[in-house]
PDB file of C-alpha atoms in Angstrom:
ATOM      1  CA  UNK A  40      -0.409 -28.921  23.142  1.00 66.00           C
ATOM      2  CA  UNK A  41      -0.948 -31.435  20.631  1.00 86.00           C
ATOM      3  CA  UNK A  42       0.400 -31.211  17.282  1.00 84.00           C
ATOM      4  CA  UNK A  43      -2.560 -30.299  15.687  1.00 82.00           C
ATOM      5  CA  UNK A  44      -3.224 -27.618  18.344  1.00 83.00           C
ATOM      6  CA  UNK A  45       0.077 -26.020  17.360  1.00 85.00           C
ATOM      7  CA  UNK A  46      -0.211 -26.579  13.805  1.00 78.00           C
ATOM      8  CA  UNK A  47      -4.040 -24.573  13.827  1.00 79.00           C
ATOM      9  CA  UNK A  48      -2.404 -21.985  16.093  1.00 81.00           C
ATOM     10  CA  UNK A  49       0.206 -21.236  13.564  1.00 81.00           C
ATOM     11  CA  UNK A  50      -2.269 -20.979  10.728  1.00 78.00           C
ATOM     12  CA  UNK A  51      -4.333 -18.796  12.580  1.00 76.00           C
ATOM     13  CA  UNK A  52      -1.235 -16.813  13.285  1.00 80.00           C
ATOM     14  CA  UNK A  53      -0.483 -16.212   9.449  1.00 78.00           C
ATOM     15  CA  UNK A  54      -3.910 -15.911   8.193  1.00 73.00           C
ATOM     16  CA  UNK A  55      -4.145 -12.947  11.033  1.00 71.00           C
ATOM     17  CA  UNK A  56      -0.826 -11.880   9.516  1.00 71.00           C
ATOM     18  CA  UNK A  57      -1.644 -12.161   5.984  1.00 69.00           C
ATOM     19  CA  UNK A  58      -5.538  -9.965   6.817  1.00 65.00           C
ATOM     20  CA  UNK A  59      -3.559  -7.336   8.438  1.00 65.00           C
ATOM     21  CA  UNK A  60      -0.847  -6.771   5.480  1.00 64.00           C
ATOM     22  CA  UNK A  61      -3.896  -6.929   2.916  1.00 60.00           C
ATOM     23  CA  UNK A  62      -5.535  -4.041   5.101  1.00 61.00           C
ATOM     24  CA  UNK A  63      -2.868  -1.840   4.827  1.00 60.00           C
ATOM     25  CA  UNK A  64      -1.889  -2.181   1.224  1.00 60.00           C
ATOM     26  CA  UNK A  65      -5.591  -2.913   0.563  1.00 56.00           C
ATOM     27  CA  UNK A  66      -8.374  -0.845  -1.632  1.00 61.00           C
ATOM     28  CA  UNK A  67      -7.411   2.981  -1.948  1.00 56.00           C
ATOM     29  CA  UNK A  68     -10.061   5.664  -2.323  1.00 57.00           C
ATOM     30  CA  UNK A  69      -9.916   8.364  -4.627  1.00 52.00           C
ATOM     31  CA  UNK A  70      -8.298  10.107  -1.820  1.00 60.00           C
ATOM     32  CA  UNK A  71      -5.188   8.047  -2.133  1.00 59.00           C
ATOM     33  CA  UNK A  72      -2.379   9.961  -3.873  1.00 60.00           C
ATOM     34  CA  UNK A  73      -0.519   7.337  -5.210  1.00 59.00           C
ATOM     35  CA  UNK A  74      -3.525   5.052  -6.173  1.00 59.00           C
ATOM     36  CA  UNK A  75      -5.123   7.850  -7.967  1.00 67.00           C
ATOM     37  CA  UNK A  76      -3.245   8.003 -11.063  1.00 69.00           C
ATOM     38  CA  UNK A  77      -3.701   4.406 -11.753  1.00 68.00           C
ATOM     39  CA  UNK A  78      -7.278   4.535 -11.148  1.00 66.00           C
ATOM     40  CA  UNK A  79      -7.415   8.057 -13.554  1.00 72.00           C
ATOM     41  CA  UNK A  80      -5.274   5.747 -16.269  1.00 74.00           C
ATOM     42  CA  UNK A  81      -7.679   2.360 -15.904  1.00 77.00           C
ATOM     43  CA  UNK A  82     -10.649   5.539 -16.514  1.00 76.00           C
ATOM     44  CA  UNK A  83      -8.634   6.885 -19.666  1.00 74.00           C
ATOM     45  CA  UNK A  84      -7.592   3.450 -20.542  1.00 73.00           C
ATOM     46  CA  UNK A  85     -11.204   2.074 -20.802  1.00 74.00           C
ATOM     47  CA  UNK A  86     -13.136   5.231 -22.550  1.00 75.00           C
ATOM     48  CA  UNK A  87     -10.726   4.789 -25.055  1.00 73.00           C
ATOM     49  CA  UNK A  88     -11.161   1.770 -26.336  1.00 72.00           C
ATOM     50  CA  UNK A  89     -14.462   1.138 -25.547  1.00 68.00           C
ATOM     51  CA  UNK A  90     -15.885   4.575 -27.323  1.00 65.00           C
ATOM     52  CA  UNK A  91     -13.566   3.526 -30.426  1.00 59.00           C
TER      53      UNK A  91
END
């Protein structure tokens, strides 16, 4: 393998890596109990200050 090869392989390696942690931490749902307080404060948040 040639340097390049390696150096391609590697960055495919992380960019696989870096997809799979963004999956799993990635967009939550409604569903989600932990994401769904922050999503009902952005809500809150916005009418607020927009309505004001």
């Amino acid at each position: 393998m040639t340097k390049l090869q390696t150096l391609l392989l590697r960055k495919n390696e992380t960019a696989a890596n870096w997809q799979q942690g963004a999956r799993e931490t990635g967009p939550r749902g409604y569903r989600d109990p932990q994401a769904r307080p922050v999503i009902l404060a952005n809500r809150i948040y916005k009418r607020r200050f927009h309505n004001a």
